PDB file of C-alpha atoms in Angstrom:
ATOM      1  CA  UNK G 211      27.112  -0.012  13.681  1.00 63.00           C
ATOM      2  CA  UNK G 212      28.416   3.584  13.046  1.00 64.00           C
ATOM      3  CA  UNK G 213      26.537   6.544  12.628  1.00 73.00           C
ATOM      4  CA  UNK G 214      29.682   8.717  11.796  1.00 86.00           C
ATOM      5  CA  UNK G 215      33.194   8.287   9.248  1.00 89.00           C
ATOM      6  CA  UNK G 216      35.817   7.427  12.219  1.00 91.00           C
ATOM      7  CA  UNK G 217      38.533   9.748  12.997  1.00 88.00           C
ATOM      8  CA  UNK G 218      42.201   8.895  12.593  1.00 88.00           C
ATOM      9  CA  UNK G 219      42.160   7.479   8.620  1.00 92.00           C
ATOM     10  CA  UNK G 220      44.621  10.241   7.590  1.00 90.00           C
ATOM     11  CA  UNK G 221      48.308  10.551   8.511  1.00 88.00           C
ATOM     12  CA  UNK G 222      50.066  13.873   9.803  1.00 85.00           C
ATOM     13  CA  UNK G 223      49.641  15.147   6.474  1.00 86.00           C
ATOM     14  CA  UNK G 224      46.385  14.776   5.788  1.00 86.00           C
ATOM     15  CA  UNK G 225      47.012  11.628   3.883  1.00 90.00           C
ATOM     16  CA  UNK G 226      44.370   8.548   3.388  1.00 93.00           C
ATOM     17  CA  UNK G 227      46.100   5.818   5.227  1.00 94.00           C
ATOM     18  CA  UNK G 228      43.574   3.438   3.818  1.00 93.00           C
ATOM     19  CA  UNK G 229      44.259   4.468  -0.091  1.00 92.00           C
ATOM     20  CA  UNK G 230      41.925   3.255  -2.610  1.00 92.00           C
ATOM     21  CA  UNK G 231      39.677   1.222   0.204  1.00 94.00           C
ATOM     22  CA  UNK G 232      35.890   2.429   1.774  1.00 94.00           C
ATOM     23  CA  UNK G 233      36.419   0.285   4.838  1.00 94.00           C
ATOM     24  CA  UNK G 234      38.277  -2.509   6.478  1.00 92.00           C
ATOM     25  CA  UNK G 235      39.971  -4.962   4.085  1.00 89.00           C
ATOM     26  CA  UNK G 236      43.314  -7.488   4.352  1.00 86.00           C
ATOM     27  CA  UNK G 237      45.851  -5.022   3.810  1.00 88.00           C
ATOM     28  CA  UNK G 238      44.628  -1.978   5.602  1.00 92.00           C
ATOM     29  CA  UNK G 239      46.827  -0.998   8.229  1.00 92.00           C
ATOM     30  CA  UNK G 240      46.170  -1.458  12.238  1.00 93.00           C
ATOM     31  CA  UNK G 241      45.570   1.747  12.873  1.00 94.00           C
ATOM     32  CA  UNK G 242      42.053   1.658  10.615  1.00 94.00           C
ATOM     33  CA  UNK G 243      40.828  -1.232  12.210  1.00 93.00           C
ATOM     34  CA  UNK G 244      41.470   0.856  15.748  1.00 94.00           C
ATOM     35  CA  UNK G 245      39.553   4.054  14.319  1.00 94.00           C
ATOM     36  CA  UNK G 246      36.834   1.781  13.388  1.00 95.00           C
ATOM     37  CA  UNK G 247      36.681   0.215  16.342  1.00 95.00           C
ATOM     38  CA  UNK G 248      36.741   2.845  18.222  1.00 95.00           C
ATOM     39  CA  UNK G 249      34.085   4.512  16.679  1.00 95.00           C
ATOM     40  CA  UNK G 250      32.024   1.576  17.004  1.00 95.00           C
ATOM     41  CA  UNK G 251      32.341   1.810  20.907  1.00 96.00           C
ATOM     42  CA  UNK G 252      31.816   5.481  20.994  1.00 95.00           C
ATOM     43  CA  UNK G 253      28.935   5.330  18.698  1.00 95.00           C
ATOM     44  CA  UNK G 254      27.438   1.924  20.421  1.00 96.00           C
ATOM     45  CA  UNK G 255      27.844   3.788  23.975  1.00 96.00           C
ATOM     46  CA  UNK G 256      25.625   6.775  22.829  1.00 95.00           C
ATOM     47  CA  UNK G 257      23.098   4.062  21.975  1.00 95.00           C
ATOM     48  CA  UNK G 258      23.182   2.074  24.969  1.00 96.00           C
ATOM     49  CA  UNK G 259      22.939   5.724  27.546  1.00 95.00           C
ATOM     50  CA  UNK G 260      20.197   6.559  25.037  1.00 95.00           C
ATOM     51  CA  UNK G 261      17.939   3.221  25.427  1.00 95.00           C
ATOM     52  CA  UNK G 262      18.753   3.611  28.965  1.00 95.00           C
ATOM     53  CA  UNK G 263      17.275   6.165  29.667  1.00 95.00           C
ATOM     54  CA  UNK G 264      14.297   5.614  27.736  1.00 95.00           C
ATOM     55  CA  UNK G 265      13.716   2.137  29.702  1.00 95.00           C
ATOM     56  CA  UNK G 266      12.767   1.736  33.192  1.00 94.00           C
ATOM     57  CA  UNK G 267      14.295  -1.262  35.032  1.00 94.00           C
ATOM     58  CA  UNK G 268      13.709  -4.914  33.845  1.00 94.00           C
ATOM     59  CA  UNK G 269      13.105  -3.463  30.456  1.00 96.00           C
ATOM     60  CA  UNK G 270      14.077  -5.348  27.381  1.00 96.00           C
ATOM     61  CA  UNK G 271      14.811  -4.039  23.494  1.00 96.00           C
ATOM     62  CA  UNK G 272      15.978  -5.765  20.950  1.00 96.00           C
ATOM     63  CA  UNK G 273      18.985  -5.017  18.377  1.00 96.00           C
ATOM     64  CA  UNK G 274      19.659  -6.595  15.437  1.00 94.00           C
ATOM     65  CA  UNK G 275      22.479  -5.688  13.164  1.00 93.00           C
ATOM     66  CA  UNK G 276      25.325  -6.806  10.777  1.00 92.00           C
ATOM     67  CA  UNK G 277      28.024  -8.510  12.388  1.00 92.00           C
ATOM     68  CA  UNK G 278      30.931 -11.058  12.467  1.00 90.00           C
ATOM     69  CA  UNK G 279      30.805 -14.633  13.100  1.00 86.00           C
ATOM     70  CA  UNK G 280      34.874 -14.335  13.232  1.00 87.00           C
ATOM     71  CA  UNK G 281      36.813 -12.423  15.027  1.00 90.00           C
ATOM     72  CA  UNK G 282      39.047 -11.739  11.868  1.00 89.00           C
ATOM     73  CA  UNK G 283      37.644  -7.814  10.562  1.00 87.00           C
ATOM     74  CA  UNK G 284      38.575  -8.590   7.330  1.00 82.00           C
ATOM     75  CA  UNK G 285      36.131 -11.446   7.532  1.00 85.00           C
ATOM     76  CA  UNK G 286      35.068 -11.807   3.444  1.00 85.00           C
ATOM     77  CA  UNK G 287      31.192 -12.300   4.168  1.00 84.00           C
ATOM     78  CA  UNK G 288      31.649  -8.717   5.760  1.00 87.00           C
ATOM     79  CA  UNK G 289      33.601  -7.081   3.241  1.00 91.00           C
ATOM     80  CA  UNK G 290      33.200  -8.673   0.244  1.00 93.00           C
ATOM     81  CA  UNK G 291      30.750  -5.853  -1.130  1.00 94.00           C
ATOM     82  CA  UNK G 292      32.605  -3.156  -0.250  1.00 95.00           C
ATOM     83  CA  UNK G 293      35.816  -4.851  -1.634  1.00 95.00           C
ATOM     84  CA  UNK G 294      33.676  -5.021  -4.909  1.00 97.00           C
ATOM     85  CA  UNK G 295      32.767  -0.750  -4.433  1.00 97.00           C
ATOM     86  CA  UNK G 296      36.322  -0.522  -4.332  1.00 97.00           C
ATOM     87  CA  UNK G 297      37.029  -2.351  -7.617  1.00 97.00           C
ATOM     88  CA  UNK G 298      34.304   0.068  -9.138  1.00 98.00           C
ATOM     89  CA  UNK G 299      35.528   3.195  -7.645  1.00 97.00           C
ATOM     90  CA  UNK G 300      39.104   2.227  -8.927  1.00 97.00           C
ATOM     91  CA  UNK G 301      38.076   1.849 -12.724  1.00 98.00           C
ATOM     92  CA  UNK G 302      35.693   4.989 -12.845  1.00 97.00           C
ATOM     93  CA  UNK G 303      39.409   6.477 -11.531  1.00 96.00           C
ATOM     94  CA  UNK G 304      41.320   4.569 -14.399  1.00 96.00           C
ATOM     95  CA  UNK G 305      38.821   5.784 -16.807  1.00 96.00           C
ATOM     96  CA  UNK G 306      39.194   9.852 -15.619  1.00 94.00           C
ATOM     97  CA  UNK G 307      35.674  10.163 -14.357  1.00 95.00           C
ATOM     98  CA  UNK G 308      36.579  10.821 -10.874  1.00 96.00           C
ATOM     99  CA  UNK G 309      39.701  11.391  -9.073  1.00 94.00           C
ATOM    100  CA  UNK G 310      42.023   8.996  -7.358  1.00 94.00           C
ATOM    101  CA  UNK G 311      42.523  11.199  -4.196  1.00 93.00           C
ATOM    102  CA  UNK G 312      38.601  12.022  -3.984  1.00 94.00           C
ATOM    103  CA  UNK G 313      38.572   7.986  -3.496  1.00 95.00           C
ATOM    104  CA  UNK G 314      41.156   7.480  -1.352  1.00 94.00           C
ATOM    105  CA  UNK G 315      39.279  10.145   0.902  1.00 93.00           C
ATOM    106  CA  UNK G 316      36.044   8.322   0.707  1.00 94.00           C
ATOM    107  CA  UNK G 317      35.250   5.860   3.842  1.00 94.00           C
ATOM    108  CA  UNK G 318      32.033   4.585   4.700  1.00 93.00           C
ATOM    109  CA  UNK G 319      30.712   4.692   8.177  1.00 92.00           C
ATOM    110  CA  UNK G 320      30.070   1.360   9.146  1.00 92.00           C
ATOM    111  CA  UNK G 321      31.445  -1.769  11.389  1.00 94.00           C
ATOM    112  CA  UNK G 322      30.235  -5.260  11.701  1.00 94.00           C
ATOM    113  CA  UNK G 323      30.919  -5.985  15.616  1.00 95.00           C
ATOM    114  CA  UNK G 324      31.658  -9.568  16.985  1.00 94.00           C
ATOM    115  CA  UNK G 325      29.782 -11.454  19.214  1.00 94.00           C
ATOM    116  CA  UNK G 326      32.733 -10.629  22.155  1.00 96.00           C
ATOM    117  CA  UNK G 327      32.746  -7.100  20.967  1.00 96.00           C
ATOM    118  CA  UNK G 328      28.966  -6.701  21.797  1.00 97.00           C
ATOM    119  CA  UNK G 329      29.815  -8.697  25.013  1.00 97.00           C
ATOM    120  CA  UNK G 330      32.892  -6.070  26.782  1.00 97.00           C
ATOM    121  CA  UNK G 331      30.338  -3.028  25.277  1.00 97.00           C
ATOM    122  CA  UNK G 332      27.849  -4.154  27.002  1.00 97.00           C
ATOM    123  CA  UNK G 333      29.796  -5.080  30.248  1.00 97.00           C
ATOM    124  CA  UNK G 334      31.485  -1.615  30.034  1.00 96.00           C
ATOM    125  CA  UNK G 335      28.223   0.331  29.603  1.00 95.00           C
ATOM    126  CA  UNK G 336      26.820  -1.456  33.206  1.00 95.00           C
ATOM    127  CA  UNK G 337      22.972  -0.444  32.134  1.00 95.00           C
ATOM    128  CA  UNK G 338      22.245  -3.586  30.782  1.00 97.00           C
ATOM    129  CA  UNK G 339      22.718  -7.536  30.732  1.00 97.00           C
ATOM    130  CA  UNK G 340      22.717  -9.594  27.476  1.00 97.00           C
ATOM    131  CA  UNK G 341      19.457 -11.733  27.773  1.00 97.00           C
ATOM    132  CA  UNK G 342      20.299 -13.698  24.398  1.00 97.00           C
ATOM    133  CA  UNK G 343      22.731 -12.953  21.674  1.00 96.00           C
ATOM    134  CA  UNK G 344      22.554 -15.170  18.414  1.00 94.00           C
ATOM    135  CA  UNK G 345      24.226 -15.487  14.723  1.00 90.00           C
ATOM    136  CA  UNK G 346      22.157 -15.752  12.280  1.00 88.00           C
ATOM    137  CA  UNK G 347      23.357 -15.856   8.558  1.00 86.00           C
ATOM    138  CA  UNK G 348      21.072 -14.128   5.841  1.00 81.00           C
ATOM    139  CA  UNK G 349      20.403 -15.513   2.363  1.00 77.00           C
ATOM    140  CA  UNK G 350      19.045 -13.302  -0.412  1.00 72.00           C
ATOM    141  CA  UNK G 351      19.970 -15.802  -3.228  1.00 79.00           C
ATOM    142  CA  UNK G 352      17.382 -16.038  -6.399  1.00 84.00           C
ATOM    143  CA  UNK G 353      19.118 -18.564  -7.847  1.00 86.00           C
ATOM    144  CA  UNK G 354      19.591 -16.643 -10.165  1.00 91.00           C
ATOM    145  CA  UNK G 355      23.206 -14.535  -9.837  1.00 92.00           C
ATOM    146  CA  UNK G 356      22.839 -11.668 -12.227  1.00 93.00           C
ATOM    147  CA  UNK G 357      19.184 -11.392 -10.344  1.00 94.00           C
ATOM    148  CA  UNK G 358      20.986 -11.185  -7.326  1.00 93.00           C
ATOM    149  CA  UNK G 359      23.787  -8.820  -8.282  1.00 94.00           C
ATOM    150  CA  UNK G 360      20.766  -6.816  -9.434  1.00 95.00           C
ATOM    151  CA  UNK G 361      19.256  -6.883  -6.407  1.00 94.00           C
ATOM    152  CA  UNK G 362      22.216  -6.061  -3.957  1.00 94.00           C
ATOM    153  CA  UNK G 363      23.841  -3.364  -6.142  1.00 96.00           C
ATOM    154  CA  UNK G 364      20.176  -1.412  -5.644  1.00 96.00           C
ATOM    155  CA  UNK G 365      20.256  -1.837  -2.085  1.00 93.00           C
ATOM    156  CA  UNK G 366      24.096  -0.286  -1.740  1.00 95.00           C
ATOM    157  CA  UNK G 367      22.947   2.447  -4.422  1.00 96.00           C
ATOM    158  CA  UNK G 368      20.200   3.092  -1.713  1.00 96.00           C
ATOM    159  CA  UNK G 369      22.527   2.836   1.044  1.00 93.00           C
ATOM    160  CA  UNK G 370      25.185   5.111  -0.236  1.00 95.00           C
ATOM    161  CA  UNK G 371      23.759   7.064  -3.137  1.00 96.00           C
ATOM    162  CA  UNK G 372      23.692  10.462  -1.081  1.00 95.00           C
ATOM    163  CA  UNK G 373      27.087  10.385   0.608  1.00 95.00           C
ATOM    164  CA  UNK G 374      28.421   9.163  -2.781  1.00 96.00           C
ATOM    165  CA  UNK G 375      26.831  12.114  -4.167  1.00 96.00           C
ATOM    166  CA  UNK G 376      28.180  14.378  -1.942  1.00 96.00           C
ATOM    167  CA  UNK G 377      31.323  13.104  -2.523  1.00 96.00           C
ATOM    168  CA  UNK G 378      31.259  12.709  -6.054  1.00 96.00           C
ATOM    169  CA  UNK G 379      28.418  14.227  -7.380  1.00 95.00           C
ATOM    170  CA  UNK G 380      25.457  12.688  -8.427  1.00 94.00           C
ATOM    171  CA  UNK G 381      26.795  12.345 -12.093  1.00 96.00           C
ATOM    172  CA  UNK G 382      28.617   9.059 -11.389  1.00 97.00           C
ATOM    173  CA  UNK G 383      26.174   7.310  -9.695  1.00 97.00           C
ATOM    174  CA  UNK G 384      24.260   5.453 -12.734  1.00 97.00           C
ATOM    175  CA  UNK G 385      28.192   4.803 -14.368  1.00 97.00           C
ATOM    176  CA  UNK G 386      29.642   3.462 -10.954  1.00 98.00           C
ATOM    177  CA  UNK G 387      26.293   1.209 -10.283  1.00 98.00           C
ATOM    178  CA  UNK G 388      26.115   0.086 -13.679  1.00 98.00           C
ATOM    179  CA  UNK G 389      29.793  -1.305 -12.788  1.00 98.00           C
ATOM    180  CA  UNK G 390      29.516  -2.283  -9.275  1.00 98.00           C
ATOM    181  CA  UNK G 391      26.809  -4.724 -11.001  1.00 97.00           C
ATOM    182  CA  UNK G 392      28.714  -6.498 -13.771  1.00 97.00           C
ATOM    183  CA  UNK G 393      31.526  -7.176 -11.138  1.00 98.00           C
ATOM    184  CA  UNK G 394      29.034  -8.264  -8.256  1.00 96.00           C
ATOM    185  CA  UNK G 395      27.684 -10.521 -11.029  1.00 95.00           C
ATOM    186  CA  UNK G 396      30.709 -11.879 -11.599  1.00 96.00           C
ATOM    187  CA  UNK G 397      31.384 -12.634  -7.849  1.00 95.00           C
ATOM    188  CA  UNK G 398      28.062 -14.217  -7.419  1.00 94.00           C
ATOM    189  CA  UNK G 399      28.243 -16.756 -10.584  1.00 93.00           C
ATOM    190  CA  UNK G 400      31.346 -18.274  -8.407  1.00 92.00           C
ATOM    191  CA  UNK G 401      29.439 -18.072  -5.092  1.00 89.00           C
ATOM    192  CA  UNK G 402      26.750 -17.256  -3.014  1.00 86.00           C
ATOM    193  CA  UNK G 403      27.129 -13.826  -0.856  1.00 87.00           C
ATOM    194  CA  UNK G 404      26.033 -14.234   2.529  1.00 85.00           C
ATOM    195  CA  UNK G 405      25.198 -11.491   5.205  1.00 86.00           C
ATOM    196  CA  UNK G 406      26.225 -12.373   9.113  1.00 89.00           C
ATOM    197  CA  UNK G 407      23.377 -10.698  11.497  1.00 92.00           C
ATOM    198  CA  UNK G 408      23.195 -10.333  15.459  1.00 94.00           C
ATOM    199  CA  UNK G 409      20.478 -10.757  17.260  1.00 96.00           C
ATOM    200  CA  UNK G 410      20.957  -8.953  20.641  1.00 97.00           C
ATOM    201  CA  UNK G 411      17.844  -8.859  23.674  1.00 98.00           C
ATOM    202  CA  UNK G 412      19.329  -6.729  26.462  1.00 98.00           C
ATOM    203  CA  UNK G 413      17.067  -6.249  29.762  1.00 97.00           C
ATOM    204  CA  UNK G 414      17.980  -3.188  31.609  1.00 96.00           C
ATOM    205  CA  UNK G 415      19.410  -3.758  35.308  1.00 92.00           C
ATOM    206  CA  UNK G 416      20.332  -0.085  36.160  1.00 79.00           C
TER     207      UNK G 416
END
């Protein structure tokens, strides 16, 4: 949960200091997973005082989002399909047909939270109590992996088509999804892509 690109991804000159990746991955340095992070607590805090005060007390809501059964943020099931965006992005770059600085300025806003995450947000906010909090894992699968790949590459094309477009321009979009399926496909013959999910019930008690 992000609504907003964190701050604090480029150096003192400007700089990507995540080059060539969208989000979190294995080698990015500390200091993206803290600007993620803490965009995820500013960005989850606006959304707790907001539910707040649309709930009188002993009222419950709901959440259910993408997160991380691990505390690891390079988790794979959580990155794995951005890791594949990045692939794409990097051979529409080797192939001239965008430019490797546009992608290295490119970061999605998003961030998977963990279950303890959720937990001190919640405790720091002080408007609510965690009722229940569960993993669940989400399976898509077809049987069928080029089916699949199909599948999940339209939902990220719906996800991202306008930032990428405002980015890129719309011109790249059918080249870049017509990649980010072969190699999805690819990942998918070898194994299945999973999605971990929370499911939060909060019950307001301020």
């Amino acid at each position: 949960m992000c609504l907003q690109v964190p701050e604090g991804l480029v150096d003192g000159s400007g700089m990507s200091i995540n080059k060539g990746k969208t989000y979190i991955c294995s080698t990015s340095p500390p200091a993206v997973l803290s600007a993620y992070f803490n965009q995820f607590r500013k960005d989850f805090s606006v959304f707790l005082k907001s539910r707040s005060a649309e709930l009188q007390f002993g009222g419950r809501i709901g959440i259910a989002m993408l997160g991380r059964e691990s505390e690891d943020h390079s988790d794979r099931s959580t990155t794995i399909l951005w890791d594949v965006l990045d692939q794409s992005f990097a051979i529409l770059a080797s192939q001239e047909m965008i430019d490797e600085e546009k992608v290295n300025e490119y970061d999605v806003p998003f961030y998977a939270p963990s279950r303890k995450e959720i937990e001190s947000e919640v405790l720091r906010d002080g408007s609510f109590t965690i009722e229940s909090m569960e993993n669940y894992e989400l399976k898509t699968s077809t049987g069928d992996p080029k089916e699949d790949a199909r599948i999940t590459s339209m939902a990220i094309r719906a996800i991202q088509e306008s930032m990428i477009s405002h980015h890129f321009g719309e011109e790249i979009l059918d080249s870049l999804f017509q990649i980010y399926n072969g190699l999805l496909g690819e990942v998918m013959v070898k194994e299945e892509i999973t999605s971990s999910h929370l499911l939060v019930v909060l019950k307001k008690s301020s």
